[in-house]
Coordinates of C-alpha atoms in Angstrom, one line a residue:
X1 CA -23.0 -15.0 9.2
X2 CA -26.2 -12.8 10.5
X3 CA -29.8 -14.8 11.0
X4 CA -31.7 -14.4 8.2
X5 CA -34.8 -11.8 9.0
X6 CA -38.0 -13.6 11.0
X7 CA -41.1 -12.5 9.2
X8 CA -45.0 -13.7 10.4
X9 CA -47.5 -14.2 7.6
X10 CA -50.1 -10.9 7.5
X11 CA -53.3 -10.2 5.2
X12 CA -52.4 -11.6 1.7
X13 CA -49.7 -9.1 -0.1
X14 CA -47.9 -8.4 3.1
X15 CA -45.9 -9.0 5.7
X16 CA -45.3 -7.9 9.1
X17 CA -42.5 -6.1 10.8
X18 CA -39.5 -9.0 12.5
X19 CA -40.4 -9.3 15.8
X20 CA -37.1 -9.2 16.6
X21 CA -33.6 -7.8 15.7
X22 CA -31.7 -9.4 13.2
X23 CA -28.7 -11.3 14.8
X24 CA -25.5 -12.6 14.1
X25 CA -26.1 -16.5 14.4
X26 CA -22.5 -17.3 16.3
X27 CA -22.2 -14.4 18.4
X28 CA -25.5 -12.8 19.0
X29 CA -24.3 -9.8 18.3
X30 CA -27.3 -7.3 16.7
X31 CA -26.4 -6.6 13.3
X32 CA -27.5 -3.1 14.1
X33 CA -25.2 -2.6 16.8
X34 CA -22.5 -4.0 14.5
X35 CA -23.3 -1.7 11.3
X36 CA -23.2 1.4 14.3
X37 CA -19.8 0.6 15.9
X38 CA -18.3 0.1 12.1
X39 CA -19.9 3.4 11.4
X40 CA -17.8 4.9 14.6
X41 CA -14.8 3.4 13.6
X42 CA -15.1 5.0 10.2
X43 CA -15.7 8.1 11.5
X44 CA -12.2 8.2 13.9
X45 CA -10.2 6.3 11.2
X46 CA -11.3 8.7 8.5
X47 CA -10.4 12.1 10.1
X48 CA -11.4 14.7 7.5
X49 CA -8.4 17.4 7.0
X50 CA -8.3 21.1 6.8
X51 CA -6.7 23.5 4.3
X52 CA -3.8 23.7 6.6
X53 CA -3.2 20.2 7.1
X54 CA -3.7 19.9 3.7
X55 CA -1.1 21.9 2.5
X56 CA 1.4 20.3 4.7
X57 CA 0.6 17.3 3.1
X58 CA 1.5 19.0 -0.2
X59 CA 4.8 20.2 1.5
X60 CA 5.8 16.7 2.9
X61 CA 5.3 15.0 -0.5
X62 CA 7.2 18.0 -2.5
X63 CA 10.0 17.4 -0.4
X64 CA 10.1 13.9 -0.9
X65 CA 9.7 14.4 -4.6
X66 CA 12.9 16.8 -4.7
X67 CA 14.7 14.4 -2.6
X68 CA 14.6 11.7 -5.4
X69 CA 15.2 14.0 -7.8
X70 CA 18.5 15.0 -6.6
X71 CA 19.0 11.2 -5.9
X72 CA 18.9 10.7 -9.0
X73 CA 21.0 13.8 -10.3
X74 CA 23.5 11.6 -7.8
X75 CA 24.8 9.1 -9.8
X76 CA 22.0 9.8 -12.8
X77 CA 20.8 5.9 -11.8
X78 CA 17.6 6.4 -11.4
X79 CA 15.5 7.5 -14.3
X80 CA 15.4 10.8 -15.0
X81 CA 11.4 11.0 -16.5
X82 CA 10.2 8.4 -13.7
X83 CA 7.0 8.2 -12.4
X84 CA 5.8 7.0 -9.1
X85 CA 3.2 5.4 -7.7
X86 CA 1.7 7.2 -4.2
X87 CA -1.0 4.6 -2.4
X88 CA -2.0 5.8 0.8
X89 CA -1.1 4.2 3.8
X90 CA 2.0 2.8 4.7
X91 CA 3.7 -0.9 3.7
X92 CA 2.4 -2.1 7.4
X93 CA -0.8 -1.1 6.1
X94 CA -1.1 -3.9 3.5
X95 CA -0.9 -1.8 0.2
X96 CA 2.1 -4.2 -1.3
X97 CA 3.1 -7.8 -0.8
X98 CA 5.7 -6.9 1.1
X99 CA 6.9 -9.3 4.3
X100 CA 6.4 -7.3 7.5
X101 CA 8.8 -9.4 9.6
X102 CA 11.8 -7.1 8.8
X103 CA 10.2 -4.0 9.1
X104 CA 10.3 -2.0 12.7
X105 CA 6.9 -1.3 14.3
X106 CA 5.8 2.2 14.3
X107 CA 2.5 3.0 15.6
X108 CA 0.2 6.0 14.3
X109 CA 0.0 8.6 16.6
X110 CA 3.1 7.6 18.9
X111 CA 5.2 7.8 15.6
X112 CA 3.5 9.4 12.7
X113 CA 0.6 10.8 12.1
X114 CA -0.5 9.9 8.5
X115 CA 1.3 7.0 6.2
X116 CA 2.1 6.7 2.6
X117 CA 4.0 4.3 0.2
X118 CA 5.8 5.6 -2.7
X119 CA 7.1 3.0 -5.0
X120 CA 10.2 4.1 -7.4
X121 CA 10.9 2.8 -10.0
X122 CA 15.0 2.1 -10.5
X123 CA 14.3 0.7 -13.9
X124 CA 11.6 0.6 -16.4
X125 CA 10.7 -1.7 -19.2
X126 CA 8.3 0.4 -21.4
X127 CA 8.3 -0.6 -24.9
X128 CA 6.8 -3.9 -24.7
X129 CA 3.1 -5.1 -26.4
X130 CA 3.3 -8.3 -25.6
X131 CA 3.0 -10.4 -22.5
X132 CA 6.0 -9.8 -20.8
X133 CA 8.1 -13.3 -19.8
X134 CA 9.9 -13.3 -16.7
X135 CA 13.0 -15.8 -15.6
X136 CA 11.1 -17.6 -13.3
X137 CA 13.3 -20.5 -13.7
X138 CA 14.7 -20.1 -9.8
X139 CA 12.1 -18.9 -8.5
X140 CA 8.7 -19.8 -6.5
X141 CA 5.3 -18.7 -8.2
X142 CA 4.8 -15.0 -8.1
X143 CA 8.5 -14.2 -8.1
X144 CA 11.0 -13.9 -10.6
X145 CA 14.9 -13.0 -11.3
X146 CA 15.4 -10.0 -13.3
X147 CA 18.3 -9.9 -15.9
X148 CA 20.0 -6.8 -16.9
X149 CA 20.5 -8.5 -20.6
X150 CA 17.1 -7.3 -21.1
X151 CA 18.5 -3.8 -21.4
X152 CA 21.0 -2.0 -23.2
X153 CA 25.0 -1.8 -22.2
X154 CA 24.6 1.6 -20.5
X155 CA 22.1 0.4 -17.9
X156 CA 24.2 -2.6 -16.9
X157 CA 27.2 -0.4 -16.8
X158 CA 25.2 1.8 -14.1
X159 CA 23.7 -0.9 -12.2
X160 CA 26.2 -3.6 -12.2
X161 CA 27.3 -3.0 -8.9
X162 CA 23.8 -3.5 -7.8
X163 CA 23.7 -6.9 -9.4
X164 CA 24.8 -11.1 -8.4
X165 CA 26.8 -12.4 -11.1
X166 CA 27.1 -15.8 -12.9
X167 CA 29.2 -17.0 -14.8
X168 CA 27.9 -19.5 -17.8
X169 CA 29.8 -22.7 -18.8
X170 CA 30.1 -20.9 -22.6
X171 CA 32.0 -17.7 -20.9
X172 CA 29.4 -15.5 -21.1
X173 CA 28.4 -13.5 -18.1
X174 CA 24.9 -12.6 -16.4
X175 CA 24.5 -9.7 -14.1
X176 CA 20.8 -10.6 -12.2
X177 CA 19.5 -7.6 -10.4
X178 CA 19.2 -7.6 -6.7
X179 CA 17.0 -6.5 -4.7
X180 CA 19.2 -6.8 -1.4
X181 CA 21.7 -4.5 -3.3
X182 CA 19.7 -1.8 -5.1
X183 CA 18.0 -1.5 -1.4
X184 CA 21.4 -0.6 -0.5
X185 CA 22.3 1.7 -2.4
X186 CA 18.8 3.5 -2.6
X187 CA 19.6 3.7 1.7
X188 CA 22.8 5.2 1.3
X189 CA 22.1 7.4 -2.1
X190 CA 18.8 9.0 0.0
X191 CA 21.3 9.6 3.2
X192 CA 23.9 11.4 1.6
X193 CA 20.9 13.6 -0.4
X194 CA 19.5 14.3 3.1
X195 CA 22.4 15.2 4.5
X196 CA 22.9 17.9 2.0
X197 CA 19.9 19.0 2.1
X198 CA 20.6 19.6 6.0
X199 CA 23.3 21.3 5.8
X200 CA 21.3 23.9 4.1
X201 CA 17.9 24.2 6.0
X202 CA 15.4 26.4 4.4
X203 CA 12.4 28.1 6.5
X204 CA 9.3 26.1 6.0
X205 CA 11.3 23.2 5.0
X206 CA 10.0 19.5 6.2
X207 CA 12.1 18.3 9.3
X208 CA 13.4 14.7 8.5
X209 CA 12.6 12.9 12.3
X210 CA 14.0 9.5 11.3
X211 CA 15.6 7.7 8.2
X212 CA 15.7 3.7 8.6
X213 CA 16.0 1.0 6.4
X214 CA 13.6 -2.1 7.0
X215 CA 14.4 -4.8 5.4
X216 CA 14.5 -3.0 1.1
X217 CA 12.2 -0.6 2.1
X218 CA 13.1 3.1 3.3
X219 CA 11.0 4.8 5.8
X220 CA 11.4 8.3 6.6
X221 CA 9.0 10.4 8.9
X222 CA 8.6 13.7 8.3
X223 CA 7.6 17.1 10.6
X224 CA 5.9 19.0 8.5
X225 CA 4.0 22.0 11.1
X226 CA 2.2 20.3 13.5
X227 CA 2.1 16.7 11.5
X228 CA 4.4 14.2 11.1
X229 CA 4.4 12.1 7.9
X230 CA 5.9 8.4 7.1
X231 CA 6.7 8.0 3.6
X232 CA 7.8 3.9 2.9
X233 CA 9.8 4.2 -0.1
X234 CA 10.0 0.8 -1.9
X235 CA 12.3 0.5 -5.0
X236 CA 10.9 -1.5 -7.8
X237 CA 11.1 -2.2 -11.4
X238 CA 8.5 -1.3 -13.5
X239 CA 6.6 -2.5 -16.7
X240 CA 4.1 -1.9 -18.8
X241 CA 1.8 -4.5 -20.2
X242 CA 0.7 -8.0 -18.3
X243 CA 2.8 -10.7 -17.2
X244 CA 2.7 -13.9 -19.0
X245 CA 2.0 -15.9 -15.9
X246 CA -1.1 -13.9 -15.0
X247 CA -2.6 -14.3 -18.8
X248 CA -5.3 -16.6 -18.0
X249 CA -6.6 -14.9 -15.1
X250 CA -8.1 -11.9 -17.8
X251 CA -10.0 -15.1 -19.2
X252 CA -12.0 -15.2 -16.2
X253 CA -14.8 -13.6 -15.4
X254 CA -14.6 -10.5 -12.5
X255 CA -16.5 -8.2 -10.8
X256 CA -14.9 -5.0 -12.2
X257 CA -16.2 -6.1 -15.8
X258 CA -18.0 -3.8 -17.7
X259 CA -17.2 -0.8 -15.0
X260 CA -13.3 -0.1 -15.6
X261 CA -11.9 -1.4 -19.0
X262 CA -9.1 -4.1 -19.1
X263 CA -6.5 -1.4 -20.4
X264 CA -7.0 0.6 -17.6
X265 CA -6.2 -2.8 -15.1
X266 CA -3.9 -4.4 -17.1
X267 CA -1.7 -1.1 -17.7
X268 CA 1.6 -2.1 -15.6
X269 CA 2.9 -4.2 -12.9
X270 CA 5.7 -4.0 -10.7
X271 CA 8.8 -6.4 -9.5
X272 CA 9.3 -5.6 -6.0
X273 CA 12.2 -6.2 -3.5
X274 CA 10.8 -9.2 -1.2
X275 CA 11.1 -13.1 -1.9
X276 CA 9.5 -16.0 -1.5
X277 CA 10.0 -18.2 2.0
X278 CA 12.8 -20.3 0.6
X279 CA 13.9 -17.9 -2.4
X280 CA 17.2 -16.3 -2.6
X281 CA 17.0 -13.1 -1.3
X282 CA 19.8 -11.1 -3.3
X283 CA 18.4 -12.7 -6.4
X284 CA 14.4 -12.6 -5.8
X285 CA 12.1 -10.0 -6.8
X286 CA 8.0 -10.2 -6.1
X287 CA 5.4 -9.6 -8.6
X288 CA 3.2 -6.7 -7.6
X289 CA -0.3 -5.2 -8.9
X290 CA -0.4 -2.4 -6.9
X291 CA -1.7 -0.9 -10.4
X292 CA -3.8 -2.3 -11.3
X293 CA -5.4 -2.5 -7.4
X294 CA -5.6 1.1 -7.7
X295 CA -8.3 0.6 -10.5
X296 CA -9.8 -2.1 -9.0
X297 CA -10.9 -0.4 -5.5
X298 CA -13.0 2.2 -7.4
X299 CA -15.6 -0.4 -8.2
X300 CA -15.9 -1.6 -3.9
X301 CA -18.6 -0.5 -2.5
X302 CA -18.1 2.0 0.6
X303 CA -19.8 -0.1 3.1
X304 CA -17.4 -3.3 2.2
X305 CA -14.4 -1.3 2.6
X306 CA -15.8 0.0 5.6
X307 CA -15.5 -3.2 6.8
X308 CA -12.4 -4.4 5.4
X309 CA -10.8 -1.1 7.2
X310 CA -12.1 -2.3 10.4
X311 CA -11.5 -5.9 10.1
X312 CA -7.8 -4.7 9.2
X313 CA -7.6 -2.9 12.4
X314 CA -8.6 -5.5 14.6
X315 CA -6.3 -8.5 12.5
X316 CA -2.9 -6.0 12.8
X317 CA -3.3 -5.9 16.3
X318 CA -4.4 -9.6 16.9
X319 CA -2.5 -11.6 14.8
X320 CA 0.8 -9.6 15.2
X321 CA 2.8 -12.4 16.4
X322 CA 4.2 -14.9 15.0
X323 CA 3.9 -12.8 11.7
X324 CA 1.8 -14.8 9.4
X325 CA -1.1 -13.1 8.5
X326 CA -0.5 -9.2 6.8
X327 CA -3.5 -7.1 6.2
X328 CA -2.5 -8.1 2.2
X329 CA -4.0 -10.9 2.5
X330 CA -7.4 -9.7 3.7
X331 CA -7.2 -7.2 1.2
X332 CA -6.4 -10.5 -1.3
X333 CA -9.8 -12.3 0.4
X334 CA -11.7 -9.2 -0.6
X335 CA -10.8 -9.2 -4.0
X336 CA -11.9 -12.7 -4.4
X337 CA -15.0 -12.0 -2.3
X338 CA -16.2 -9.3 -4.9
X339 CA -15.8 -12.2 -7.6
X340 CA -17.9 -14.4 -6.2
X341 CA -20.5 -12.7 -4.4
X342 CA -23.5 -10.4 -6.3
X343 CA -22.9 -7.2 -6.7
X344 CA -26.1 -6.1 -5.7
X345 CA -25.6 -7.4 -2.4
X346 CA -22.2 -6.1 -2.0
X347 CA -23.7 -2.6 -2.7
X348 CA -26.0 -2.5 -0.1
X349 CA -25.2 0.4 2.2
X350 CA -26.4 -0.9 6.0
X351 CA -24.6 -4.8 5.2
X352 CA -21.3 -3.9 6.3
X353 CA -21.6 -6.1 9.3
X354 CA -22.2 -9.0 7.4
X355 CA -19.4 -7.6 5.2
X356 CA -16.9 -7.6 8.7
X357 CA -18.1 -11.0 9.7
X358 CA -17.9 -12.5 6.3
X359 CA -14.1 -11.4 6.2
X360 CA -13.4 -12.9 9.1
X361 CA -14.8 -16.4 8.4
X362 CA -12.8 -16.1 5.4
X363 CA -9.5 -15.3 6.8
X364 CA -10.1 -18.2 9.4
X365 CA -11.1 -20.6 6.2
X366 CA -8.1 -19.9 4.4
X367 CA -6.0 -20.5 7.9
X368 CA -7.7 -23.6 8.1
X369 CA -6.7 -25.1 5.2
X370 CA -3.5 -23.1 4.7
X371 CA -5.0 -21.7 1.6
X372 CA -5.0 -18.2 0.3
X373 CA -4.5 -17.8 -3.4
X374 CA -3.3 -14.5 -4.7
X375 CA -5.6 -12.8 -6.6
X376 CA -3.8 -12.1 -9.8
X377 CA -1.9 -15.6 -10.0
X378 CA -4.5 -17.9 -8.2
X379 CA -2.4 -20.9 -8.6
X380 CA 0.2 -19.0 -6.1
X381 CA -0.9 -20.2 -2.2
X382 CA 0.5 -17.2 -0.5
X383 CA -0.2 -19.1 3.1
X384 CA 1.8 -22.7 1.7
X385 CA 5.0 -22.3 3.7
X386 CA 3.5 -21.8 6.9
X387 CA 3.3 -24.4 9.8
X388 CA 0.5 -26.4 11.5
X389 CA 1.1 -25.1 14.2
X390 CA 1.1 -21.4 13.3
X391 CA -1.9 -21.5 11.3
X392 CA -4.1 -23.5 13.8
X393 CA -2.8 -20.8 16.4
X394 CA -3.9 -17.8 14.6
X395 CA -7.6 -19.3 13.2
X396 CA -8.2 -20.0 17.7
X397 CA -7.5 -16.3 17.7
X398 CA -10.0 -15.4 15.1
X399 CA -12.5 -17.7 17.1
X400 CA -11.8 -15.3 19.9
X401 CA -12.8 -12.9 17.5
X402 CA -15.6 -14.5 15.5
X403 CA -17.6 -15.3 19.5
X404 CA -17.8 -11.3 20.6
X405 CA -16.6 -9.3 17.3
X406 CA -18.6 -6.0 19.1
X407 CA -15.7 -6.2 22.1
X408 CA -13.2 -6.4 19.2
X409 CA -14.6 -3.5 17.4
X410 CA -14.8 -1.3 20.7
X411 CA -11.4 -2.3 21.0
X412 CA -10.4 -1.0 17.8
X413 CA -12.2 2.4 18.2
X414 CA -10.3 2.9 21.7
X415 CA -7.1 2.4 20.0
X416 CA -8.0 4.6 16.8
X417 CA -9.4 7.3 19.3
X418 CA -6.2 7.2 21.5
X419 CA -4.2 7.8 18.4
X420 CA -6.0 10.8 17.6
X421 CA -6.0 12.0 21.0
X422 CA -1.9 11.6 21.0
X423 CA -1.6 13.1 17.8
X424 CA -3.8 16.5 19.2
X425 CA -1.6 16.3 22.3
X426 CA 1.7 16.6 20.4
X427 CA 0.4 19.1 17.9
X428 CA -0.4 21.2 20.5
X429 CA 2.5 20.6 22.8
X430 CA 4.9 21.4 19.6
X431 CA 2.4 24.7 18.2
X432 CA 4.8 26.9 19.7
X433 CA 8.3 25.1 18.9
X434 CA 7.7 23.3 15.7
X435 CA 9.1 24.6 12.3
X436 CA 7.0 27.2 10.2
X437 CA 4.1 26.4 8.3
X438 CA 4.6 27.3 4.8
X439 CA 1.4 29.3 5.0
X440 CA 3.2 32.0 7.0
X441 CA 6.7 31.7 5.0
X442 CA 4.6 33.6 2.3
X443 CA 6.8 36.7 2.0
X444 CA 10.0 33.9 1.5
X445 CA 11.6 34.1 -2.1
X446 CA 13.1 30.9 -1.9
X447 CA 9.5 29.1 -0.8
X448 CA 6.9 27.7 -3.4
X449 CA 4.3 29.8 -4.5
X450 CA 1.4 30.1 -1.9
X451 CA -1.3 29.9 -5.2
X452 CA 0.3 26.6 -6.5
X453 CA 0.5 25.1 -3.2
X454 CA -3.3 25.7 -2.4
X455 CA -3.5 24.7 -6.2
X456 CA -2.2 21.1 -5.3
X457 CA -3.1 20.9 -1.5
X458 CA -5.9 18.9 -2.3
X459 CA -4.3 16.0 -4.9
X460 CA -4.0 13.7 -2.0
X461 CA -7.4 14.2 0.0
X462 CA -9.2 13.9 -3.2
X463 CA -7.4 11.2 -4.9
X464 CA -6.5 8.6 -2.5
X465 CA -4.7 6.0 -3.7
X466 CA -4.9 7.0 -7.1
X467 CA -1.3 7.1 -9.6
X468 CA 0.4 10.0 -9.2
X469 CA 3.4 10.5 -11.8
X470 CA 5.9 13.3 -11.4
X471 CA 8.4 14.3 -13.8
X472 CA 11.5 15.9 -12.2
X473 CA 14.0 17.9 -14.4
X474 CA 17.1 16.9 -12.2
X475 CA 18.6 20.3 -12.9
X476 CA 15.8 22.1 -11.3
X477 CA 14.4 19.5 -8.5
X478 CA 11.6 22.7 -7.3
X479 CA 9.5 22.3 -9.8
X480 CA 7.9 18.8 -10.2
X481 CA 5.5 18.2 -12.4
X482 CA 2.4 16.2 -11.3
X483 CA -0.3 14.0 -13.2
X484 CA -3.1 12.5 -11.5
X485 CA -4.7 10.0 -14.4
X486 CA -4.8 12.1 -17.5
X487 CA -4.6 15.3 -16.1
X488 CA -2.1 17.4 -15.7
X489 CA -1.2 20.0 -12.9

């Protein structure tokens, strides 16, 4: 961590100015230095959007919105009130615990230009006030099966063919949910909409560049104008209410007390398709709390995220092979950083190089002793099943980092930069031959409303990372129906 501050007695009362700068004990780094080269990365990282950019942001997410909607008009699967959760920032970003060794690399500016996750749920248990009890039975902490006897004979008729079976000794037979499976058929159900929808292109309408699946997620980039948006669309199952497992962690003490209230952290959680090292994978769902996360990053201070951004940056690109380390689990450290340090401290706004370098002796701690409990189920060591070998490997890499982390930050703001600088370049390479804006589509019938559109341009800018619900009437998919928190639009 920095020196502490070098101060000479003066007249009785005060003190004199440091005679020197304040310094980072290991690297000799200035801590001022530091604090301006975060400041910088901010700054590229955080590219402020106009109205036009905006509004294809709007587009993009209508589209995508529609698309599920007539996914699940399909096979009528899906829910037809659902509501989604929109995080900003793509799955490779951190946002879920979801393993990034299946997934293909795509790089922002080369591939897209902004990323999102949008989990959907493919079934929801709602009516539940009581700590919700999983069949963890098979299962490593922080993971669970999911039985369809939990719901009623017309959801296992639908989702059956999504499901292992097992056959009891007594004759009675289980159908267990699977992940592998309903990724499967979300794939194919989302190809066949798209393919539809291309048969019938409408002016203005989002170009789909790429539809893979990774692993149980589904990425698709769109062209929306001159951006290109990924969407990572992750299907889950959703509840409302608090796991049983995670009961005792409310018990506890935490820095969000007294500034959110526990109804508004403990108001769902999510099963989500990824397993443990040695689970089964067809059977194996993850416990996620990407909810109640949401609520939680509105009491961080700006200058620690600051850091945590940048720290992110630099860990993606160092520690990208052997996969080991995900941004999640920074984002994990954090959590339990704000726990145990002041808040006073954490609030100060010129500390976010203390913030950066604090991070980073805590991700190489918890390589070190091969110890990183998740936040919401502490007695779950998310970094047990790796090797000697591949922890001590990855903590030399952070010493790398730890010894010069200015040269690591510059590094970080080149690559940001060149992003940018690739993105301009292939906005205005494709100004001339890209598809319509909707802005100039305004005399088009069969388009949105201009006035709603400028309406809602701004849900995403203004709320990142915040729930976003939409109801979809599956018999009229062009006219979601948004709600940001309590409000409606």
């Amino acid at each position: 961590m920095a020196a502490p501050l070098a101060s000479k007695a003066g007249s009785a009362g005060t003190t004199s100015k440091p005679p020197f700068p304040e310094l980072d004990f290991r690297s000799g780094a200035r801590v001022e230095e530091l604090n301006k080269l975060i400041q910088e990365f901010t700054k590229h990282d955080q590219r402020e959007y106009d109205d036009q950019r905006a509004l294809e942001i709007h587009t993009a997410k209508d589209f995508i919105f529609s698309m599920l909607g007539m996914v699940q008009k399909l096979d009528q699967k899906l829910p037809v009130a659902n509501e989604y959760l929109l995080l900003s920032g793509g799955v490779r970003e951190g946002v879920v615990d979801i393993d990034l060794d299946e997934l293909n690399v795509y790089a922002r500016g080369t591939d897209y230009d902004m990323d999102f996750t949008l989990l959907v749920p493919a079934l929801k248990l709602h009516d539940r006030n009581q700590p919700v009890t999983l069949d963890m039975r098979h299962s490593a902490l922080c993971h669970s099966w999911l039985s369809l006897r939990l719901f009623d004979e017309g959801t296992i008729s639908k989702w059956k063919d999504c499901c292992t079976i097992v056959d009891h000794i007594n004759g009675a037979t289980n159908y267990f949910f699977s992940p592998t499976k309903v990724a499967d058929w979300f794939y194919e159900s989302i190809s066949i909409v798209l393919s539809e929808i291309q048969k019938k292109p409408q002016r203005g309408m989002p170009k789909v560049e790429k539809v893979e699946k990774n692993g149980t997620i589904i990425s698709i980039i769109l062209g929306v104008g001159s951006s290109r948006m990924l969407y990572d669309i992750v299907p889950v199952v959703s509840f409302k209410g608090w796991p049983a497992v995670a009961q005792s962690w409310l018990m506890e003490n935490h820095f969000w007390d007294g500034k959110i209230t526990e109804e508004e952290v403990i108001s769902g959680f999510y099963l989500v398709p990824a397993c443990s090292y040695k689970g089964k994978k067809d059977n194996e769902w993850r416990l996620s709390f990407a909810r109640s996360e949401v609520q939680l990053k509105k009491c961080i201070s700006s200058s620690l995220m600051q850091a945590y951004q940048a720290c992110k940056a630099i860990i993606i690109k160092l520690l990208s092979r052997p996969k080991a380390i995900s941004p999640y689990h920074l984002r994990s450290m954090m959590l339990w950083a704000c726990d145990r340090l002041p808040a006073s401290y954490l609030a100060q706004e010129d500390y976010a190089a203390h913030f950066l370098l604090g991070l980073i002796d805590d991700l190489q701690h918890c390589l070190v002793n091969k110890m990183c409990p998740n936040y919401f189920i502490p007695q779950c060591n998310m970094l047990e099943h790796l090797s000697e070998d591949t922890v001590m490997l990855h903590a030399r890499k952070l010493s790398s980092v730890r010894s010069d982390p200015a040269e690591h930050l510059r590094t970080a703001i080149e690559h940001v930069k060149a992003a940018n600088r690739l993105t301009l370049e292939l906005q205005r390479r494709g100004s001339t031959t890209s598809i319509p804006s909707p802005q100039s589509d305004g005399g088009d019938p069969n388009q949105p409303d201009d006035r709603l559109a400028k309406k809602l341009q701004q849900l995403v800018t203004e709320n990142p990372g915040k729930s976003i619900s939409v109801f979809i009437n599956p018999d009229d998919v062009t006219r979601p129906h948004f709600r940001i928190d309590d409000k409606f639009f």
